[in-house]
Short mmCIF file of C-alpha atoms in Angstrom, two decimals:
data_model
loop_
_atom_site.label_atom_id
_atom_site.label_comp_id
_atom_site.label_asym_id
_atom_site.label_seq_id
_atom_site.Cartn_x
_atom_site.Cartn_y
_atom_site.Cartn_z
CA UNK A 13 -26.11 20.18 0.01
CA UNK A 14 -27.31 16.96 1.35
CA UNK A 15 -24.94 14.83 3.37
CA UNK A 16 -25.13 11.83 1.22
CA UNK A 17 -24.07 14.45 -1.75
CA UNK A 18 -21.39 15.69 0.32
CA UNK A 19 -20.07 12.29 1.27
CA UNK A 20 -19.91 11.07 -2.55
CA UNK A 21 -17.68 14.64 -3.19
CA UNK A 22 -15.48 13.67 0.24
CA UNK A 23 -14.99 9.87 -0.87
CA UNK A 24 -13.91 11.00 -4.45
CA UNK A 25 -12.11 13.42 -3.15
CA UNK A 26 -10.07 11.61 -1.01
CA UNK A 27 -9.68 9.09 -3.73
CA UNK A 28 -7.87 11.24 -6.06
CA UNK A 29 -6.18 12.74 -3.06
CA UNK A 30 -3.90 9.46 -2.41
CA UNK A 31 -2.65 9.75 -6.26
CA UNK A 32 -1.32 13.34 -5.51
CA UNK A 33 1.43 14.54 -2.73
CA UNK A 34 1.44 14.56 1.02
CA UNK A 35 -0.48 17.96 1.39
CA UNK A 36 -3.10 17.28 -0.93
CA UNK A 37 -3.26 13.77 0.38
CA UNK A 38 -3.86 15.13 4.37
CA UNK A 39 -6.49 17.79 3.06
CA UNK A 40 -8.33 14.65 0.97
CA UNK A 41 -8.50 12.90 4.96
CA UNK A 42 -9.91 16.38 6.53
CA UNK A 43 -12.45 16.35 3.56
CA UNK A 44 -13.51 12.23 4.02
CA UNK A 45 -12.97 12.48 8.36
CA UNK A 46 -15.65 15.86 8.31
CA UNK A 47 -18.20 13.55 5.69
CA UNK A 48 -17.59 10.77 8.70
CA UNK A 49 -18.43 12.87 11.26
CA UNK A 50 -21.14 14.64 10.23
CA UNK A 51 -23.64 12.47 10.31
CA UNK A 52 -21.92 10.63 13.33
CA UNK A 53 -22.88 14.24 15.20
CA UNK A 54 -26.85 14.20 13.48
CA UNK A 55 -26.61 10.83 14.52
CA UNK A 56 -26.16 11.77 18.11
CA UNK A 57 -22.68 9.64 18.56
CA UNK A 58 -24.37 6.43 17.44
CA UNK A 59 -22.06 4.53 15.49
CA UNK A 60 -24.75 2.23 14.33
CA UNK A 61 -26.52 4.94 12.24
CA UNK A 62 -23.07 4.65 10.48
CA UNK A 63 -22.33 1.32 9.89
CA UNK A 64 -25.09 -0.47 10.17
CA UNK A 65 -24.78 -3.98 11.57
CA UNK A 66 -21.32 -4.71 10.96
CA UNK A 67 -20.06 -7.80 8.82
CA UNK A 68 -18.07 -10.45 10.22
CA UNK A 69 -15.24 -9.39 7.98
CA UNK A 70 -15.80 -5.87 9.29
CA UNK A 71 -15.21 -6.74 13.04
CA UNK A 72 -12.15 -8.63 12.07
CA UNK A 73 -10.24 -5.87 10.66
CA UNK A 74 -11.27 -3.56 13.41
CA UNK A 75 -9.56 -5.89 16.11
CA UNK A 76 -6.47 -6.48 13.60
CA UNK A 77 -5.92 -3.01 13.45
CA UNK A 78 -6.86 -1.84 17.08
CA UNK A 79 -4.54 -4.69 18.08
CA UNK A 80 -1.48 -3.54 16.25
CA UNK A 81 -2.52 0.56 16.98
CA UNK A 82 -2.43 -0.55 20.80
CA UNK A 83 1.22 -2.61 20.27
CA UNK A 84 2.84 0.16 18.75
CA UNK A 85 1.46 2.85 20.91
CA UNK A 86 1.93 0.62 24.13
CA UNK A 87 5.70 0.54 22.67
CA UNK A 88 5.99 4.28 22.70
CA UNK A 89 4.65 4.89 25.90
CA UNK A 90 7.20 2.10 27.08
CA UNK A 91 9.95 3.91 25.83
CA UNK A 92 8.87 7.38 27.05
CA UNK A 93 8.66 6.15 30.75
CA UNK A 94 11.53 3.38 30.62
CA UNK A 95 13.85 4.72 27.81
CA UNK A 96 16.81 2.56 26.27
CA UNK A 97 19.65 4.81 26.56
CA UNK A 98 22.43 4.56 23.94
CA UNK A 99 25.61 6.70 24.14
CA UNK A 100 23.52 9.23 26.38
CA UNK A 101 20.77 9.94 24.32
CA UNK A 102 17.13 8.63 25.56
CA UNK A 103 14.12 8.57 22.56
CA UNK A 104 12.78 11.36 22.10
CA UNK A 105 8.54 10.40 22.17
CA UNK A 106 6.20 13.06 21.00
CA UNK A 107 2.30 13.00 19.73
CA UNK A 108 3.57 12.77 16.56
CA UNK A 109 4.19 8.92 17.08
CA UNK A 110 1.27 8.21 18.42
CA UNK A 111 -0.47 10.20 15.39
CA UNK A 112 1.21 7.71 12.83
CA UNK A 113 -0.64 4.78 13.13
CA UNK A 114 -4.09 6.88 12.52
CA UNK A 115 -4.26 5.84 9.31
CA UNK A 116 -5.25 2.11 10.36
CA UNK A 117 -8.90 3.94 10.88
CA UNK A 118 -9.36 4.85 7.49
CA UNK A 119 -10.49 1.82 5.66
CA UNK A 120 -13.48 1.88 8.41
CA UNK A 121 -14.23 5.67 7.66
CA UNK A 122 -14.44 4.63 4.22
CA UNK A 123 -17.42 2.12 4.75
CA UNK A 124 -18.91 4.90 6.69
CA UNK A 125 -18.97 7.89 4.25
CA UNK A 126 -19.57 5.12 1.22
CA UNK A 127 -22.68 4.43 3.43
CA UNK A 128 -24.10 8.05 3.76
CA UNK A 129 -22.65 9.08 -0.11
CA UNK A 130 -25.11 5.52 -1.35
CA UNK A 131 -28.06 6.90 0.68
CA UNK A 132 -29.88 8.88 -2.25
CA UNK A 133 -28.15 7.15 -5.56
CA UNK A 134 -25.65 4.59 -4.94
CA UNK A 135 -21.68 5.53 -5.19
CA UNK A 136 -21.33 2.79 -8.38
CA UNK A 137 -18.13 1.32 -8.88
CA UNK A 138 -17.92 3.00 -12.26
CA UNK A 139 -17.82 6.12 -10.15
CA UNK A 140 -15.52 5.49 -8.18
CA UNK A 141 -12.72 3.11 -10.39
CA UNK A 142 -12.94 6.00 -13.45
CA UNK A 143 -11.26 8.99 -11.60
CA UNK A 144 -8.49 6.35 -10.19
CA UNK A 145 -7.45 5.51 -13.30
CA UNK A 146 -7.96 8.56 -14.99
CA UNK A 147 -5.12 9.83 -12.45
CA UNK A 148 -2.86 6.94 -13.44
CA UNK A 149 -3.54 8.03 -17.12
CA UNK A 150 -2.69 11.71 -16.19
CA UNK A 151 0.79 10.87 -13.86
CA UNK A 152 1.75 8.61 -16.94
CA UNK A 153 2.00 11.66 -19.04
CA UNK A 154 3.87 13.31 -15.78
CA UNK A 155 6.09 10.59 -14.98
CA UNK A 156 7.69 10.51 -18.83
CA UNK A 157 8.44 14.20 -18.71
CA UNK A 158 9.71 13.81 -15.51
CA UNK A 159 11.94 10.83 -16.55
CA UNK A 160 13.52 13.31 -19.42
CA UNK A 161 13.14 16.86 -17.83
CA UNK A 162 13.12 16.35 -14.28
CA UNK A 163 10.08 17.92 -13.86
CA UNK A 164 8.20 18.23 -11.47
CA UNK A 165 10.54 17.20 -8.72
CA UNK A 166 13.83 16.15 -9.68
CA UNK A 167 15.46 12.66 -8.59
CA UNK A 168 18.69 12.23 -10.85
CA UNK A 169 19.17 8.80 -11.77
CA UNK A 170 23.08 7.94 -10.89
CA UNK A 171 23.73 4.84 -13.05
CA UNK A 172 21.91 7.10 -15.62
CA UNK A 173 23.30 10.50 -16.51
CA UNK A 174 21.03 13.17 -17.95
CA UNK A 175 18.09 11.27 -16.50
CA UNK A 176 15.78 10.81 -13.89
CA UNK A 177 13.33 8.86 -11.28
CA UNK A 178 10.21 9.30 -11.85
CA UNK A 179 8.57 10.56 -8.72
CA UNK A 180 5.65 12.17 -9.61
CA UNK A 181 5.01 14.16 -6.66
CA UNK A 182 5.47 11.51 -4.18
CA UNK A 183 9.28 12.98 -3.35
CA UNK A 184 10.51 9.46 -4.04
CA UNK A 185 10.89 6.52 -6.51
CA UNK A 186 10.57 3.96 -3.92
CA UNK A 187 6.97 5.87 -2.68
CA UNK A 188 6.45 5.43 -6.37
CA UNK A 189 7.04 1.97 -6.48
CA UNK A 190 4.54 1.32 -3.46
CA UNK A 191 1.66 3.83 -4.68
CA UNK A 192 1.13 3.51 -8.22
CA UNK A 193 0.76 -0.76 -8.06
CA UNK A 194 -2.65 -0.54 -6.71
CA UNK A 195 -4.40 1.41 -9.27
CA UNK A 196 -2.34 -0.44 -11.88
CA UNK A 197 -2.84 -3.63 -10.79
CA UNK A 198 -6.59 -3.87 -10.20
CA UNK A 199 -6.92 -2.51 -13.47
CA UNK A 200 -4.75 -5.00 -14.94
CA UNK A 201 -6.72 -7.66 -13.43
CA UNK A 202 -10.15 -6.46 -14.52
CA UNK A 203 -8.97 -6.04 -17.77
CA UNK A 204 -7.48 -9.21 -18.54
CA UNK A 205 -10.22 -10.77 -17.12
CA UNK A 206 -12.58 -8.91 -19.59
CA UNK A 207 -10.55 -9.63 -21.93
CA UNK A 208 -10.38 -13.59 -21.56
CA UNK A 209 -14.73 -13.37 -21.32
CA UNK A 210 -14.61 -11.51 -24.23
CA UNK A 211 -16.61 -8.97 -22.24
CA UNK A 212 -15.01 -5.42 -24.25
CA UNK A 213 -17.57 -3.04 -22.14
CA UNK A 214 -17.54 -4.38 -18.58
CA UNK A 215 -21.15 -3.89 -18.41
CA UNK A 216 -21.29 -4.78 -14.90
CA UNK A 217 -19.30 -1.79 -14.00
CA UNK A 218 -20.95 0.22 -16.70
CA UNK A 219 -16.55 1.36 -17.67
CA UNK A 220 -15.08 1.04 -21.15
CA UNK A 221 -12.35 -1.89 -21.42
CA UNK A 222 -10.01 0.38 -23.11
CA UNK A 223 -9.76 2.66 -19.82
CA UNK A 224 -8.83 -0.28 -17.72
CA UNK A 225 -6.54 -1.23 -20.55
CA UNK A 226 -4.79 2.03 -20.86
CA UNK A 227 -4.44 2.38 -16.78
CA UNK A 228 -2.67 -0.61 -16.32
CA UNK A 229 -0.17 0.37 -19.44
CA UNK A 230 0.27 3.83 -17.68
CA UNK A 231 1.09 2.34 -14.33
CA UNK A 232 3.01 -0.26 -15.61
CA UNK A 233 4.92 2.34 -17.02
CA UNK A 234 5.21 4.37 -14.34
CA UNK A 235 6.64 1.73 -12.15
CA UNK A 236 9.31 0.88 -14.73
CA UNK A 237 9.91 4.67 -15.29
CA UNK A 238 10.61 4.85 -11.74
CA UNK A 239 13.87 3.24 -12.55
CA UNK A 240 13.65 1.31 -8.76
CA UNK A 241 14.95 -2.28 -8.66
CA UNK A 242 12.23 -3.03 -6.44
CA UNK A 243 9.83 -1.34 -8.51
CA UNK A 244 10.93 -3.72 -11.88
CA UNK A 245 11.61 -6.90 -9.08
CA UNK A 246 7.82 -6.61 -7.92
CA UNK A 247 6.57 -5.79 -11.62
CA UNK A 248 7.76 -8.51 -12.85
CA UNK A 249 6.40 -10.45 -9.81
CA UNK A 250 2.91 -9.25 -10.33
CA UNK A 251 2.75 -9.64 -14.04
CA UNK A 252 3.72 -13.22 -14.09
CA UNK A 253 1.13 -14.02 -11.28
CA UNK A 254 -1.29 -11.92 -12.71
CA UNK A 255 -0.91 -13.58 -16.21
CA UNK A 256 -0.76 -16.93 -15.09
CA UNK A 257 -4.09 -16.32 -12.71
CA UNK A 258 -5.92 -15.33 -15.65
CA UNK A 259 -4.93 -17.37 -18.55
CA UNK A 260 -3.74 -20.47 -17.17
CA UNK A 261 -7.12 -22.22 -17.37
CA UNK A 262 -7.49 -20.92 -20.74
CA UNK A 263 -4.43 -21.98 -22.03
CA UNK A 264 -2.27 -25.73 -22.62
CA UNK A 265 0.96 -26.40 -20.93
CA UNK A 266 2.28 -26.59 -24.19
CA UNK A 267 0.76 -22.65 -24.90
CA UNK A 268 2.22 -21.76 -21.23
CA UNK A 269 5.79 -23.33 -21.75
CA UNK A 270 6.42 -21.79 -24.77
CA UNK A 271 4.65 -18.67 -23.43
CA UNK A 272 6.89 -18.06 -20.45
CA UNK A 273 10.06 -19.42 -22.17
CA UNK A 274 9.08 -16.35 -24.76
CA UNK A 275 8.78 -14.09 -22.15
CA UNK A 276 11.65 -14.90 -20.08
CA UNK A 277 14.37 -15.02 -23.13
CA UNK A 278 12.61 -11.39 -23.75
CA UNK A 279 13.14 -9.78 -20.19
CA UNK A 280 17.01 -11.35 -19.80
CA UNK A 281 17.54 -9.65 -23.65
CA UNK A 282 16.15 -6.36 -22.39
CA UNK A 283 18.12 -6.82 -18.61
CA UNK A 284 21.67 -7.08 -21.09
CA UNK A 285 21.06 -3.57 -22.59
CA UNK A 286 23.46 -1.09 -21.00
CA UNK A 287 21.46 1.24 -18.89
CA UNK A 288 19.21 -1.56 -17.82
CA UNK A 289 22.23 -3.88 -16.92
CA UNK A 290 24.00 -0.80 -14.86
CA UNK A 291 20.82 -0.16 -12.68
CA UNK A 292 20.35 -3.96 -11.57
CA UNK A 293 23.96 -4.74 -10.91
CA UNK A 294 25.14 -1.41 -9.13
CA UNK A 295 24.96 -2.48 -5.14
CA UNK A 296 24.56 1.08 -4.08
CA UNK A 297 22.71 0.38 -0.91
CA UNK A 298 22.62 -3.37 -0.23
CA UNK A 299 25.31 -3.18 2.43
CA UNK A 300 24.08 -0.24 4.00
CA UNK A 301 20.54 -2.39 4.48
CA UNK A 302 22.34 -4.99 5.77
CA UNK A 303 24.19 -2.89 8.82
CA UNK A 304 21.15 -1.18 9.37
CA UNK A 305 19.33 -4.73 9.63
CA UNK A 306 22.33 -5.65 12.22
CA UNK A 307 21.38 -2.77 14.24
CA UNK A 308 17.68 -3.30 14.66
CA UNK A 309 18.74 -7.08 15.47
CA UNK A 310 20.58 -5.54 18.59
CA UNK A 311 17.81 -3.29 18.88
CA UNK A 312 15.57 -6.02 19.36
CA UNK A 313 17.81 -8.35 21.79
CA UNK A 314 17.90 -5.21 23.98
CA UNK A 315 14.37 -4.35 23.80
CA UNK A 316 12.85 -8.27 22.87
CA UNK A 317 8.84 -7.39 23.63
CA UNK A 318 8.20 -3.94 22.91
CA UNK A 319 11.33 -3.19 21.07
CA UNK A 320 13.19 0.44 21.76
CA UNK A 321 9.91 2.49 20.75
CA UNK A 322 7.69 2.36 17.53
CA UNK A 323 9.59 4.88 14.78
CA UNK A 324 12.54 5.56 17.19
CA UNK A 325 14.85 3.12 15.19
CA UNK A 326 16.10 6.20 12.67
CA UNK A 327 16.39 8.32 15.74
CA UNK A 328 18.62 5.92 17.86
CA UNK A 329 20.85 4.18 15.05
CA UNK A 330 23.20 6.46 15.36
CA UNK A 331 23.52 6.72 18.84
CA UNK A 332 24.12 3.16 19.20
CA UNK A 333 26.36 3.39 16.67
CA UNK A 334 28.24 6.12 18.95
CA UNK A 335 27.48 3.82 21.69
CA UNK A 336 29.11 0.89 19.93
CA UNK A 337 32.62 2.13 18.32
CA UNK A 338 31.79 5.87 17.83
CA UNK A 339 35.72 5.82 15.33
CA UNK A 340 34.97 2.43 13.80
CA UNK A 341 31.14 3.18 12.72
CA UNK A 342 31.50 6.67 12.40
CA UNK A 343 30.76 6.83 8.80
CA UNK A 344 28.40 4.17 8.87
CA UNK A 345 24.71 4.62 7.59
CA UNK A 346 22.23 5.54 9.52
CA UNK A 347 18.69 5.52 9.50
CA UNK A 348 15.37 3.56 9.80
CA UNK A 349 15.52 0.14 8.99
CA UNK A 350 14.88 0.23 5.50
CA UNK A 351 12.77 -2.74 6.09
CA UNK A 352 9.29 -3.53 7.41
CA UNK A 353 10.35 -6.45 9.12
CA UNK A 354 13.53 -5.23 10.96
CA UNK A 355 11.67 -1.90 11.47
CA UNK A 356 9.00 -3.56 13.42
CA UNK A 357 11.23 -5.93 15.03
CA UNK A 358 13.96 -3.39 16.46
CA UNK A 359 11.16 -0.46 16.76
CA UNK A 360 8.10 -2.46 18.48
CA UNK A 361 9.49 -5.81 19.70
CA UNK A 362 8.13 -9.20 19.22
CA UNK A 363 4.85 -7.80 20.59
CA UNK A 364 4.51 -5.48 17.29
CA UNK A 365 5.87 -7.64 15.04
CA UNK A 366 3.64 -10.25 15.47
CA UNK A 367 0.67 -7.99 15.33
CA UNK A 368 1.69 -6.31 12.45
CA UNK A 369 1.97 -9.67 10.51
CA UNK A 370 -1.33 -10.53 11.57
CA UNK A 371 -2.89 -7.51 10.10
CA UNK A 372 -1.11 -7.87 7.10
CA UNK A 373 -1.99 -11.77 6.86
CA UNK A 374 -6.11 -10.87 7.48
CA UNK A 375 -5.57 -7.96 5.03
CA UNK A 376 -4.48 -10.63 2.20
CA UNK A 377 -6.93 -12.91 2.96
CA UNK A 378 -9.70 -10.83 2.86
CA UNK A 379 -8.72 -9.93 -0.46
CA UNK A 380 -8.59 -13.83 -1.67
CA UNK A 381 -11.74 -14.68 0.52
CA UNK A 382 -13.88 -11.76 -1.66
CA UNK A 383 -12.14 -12.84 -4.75
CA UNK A 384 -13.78 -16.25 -4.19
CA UNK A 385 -17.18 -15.02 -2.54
CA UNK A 386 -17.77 -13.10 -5.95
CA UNK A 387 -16.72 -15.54 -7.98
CA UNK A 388 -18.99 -17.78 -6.22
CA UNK A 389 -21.43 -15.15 -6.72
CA UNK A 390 -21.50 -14.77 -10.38
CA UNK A 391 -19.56 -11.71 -10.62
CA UNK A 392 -16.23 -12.07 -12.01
CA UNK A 393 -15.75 -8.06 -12.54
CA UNK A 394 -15.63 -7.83 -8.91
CA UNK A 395 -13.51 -11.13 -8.32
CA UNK A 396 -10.87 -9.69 -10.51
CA UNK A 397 -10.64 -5.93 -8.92
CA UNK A 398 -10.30 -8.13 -5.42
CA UNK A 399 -7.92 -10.12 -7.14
CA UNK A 400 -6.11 -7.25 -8.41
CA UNK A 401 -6.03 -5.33 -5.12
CA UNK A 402 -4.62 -8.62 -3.47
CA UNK A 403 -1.55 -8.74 -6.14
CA UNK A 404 -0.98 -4.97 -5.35
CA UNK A 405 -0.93 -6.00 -1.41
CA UNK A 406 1.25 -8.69 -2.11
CA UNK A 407 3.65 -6.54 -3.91
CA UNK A 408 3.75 -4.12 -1.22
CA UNK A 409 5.08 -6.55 1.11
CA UNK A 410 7.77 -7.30 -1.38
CA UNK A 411 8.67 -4.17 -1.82
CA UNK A 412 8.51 -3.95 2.15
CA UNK A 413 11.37 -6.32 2.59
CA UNK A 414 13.83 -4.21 1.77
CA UNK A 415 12.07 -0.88 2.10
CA UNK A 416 10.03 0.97 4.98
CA UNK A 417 7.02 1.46 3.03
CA UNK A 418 4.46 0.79 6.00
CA UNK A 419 4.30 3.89 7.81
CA UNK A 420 5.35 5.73 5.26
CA UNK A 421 2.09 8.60 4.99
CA UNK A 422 2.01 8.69 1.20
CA UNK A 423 2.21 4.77 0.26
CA UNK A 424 -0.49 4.09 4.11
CA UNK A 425 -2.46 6.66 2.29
CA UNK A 426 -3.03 4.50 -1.16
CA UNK A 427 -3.30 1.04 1.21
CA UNK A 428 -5.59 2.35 3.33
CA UNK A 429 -7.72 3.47 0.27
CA UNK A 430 -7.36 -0.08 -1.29
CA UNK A 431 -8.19 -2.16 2.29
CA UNK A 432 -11.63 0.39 2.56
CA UNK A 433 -12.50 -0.95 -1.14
CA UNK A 434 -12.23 -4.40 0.23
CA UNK A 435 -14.46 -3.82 3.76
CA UNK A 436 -16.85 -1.82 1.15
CA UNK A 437 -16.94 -4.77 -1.14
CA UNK A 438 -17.92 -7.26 1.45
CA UNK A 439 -20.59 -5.69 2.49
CA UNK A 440 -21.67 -5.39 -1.01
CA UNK A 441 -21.25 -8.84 -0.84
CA UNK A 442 -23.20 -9.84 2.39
CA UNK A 443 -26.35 -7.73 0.85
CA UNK A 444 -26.50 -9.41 -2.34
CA UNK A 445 -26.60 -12.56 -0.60
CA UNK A 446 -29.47 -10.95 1.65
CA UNK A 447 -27.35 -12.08 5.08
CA UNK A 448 -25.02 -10.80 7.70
CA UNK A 449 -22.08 -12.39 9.15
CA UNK A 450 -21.75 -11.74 12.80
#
């Protein structure tokens, strides 16, 4: 086997990988890391014979991410040599913390192997969008016996008796909520936008419409299945911006008024139906998040630059609660900071925080600035799977507010995978247009 065969099977591989569990998902990176370093080895250690002269875009996500690896592993090491001691108890720092942030590399592998896998026959986007959503289409069938039998993995549904979250095999509804909007969304996008050109076979990616169709129906599905507030809060989110981004030039403000007046007077009927109704106004949670929030507050006043050590908020809570009024806040909850904010902020310090929001800010833009380049370009296919990825980013971040879903392996797994389709599509785009940004 040739290594550009074997680095089309890794890429795919690890593709459908991200759509399973954690396992599966770590055995898909040991598949795509040996395609990377393969030829890196033939290559004699000359990264070059990898990537090629690397696009502007390119470097710019490799100092984003190095910059927020090195804050949250200069926080660790911080916290190993000069602990923050609460109620007796220092952080406990192991290579498993410094192992976390790894997945910050994998967008770049991705460009790599999608390099060797093109060498002989290029790795088509029609090869590589088909088994995504195919996986969406199978975990839709999944997720509905799941919501009725509890199978696979079983997640009762409190407000909801008899019922339950569906997981899939992510362990959780709100991994769920942060996985499953990628594929769904960038199919959404492309297929709305086919739709609106009246372009039924998306020749350009060589994929039948009604796949992309039927993907975004199963995740949409999915996420609602998932019965997570979050999960319906950001779906509604994205399908209103998605929507509007695609029709709103094709339609009159009369058309959109009475479009989103329709749509609204729909979604409040369908909130007032009991089960529905239960699930949004039950506050199971919300005042947990907000101690926690408190906590990582003090965490941060104590610890203002590098915080008390990236992922040792769920560790120490506790202890500072002990610290604190160990009778009073006894039965308080305890935890990470079921937030990517406050987890960054108490965890890593202003330091972290501030490079994590400029990772996620390039990550974003990159997504709009390829949106436009292709657009630009003549290819509106590829505009709207940019566009889509960007809405599923966006959402993420949402769901981030009042969730930890950044270092969370399953959900980095599935953004990681989204953020190398972006690096691979500009450099797409910079050889079409037969130049390199340096």
């Amino acid at each position: 086997m040739t290594m550009a065969r074997y680095g089309r099977i890794a890429f795919l591989v690890y593709l459908v990988c991200t759509l399973t569990a954690m396992a599966p998902m770590s055995l898909g990176f040991v598949v795509l890391f040996s395609a990377w370093l393969l030829p890196l080895i033939h290559g004699r250690f000359q990264l070059r014979t990898l990537y090629g002269t690397p696009t502007a875009e390119f470097n710019r996500y490799r100092f984003f991410a190095w910059t927020l690896l090195i804050a949250c592993w200069t926080s660790l090491t911080f916290a190993g040599i000069f602990p923050k001691t609460y109620a007796g108890h220092d952080p406990e720092v192991t290579l498993h913390g410094y192992l976390k942030i790894w997945y910050l590399i994998i967008p770049g592998m991705m460009v790599a192997v999608h390099t060797t896998a093109s060498k002989e026959k290029p790795l088509s986007w029609s090869t590589i969008l088909k088994p995504w959503w195919i996986m969406t289409v199978i975990l839709f069938a999944v997720a509905v016996v799941q919501f009725f039998t509890g199978w696979p993995l079983s997640q009762p549904i409190p407000t909801n008796p008899g019922r339950f979250h569906a997981i899939l095999f992510f362990g959780h509804h709100l991994s769920t909520a942060s996985i499953i909007i990628f594929p769904a969304f960038a199919a959404l996008s492309i297929a709305l936008g086919s739709w609106i050109r009246k372009d039924r076979s998306l020749a350009d990616l060589d994929i039948p419409s009604k796949l992309a169709w039927i993907a975004a129906l199963s995740g949409i599905l999915i996420l609602f299945l998932s019965y997570a507030r979050t999960a319906w809060l950001t779906l509604l989110i994205g399908l209103a911006i998605t929507v509007l981004h695609h029709l709103g030039r094709k339609l009159t403000r009369k058309q959109m008024l009475v479009g989103f007046t329709s749509v609204v007077l729909s979604l409040f009927a369908f909130s007032q139906t009991a089960a529905v109704k239960e699930r949004i106004t039950n506050l199971m949670g919300v005042e947990e998040r907000f101690q926690l929030w408190k906590v990582n507050v003090e965490f941060f006043k104590d610890r203002p630059l590098l915080g008390i050590g990236w992922l040792k908020t769920q560790e120490m809570t506790r202890h500072y609660y002990d610290e604190v009024d160990p009778l009073r806040l006894k039965g308080n909850f305890g935890g990470h900071a079921h937030s990517n904010f406050f987890e960054m902020l108490g965890g890593t310090g202003l330091i972290g925080l501030m490079a994590f929001l400029a990772w996620s800010w390039f990550t974003l833009s990159l997504a709009n600035r390829l949106r436009k380049r292709f657009l630009e370009s003549g290819d509106p296919v590829l505009a709207d799977l940019c566009f889509g990825i960007l809405i599923a980013l966006v959402l993420l971040h949402v769901n981030g507010l009042t969730n930890v879903n950044f270092w969370e392996g399953k959900v980095m797994h599935q953004q990681m995978l989204a953020l190398g389709f972006l690096l691979i599509l500009d450099r797409e785009s910079a050889s079409r247009n037969a130049f390199v940004r340096r």
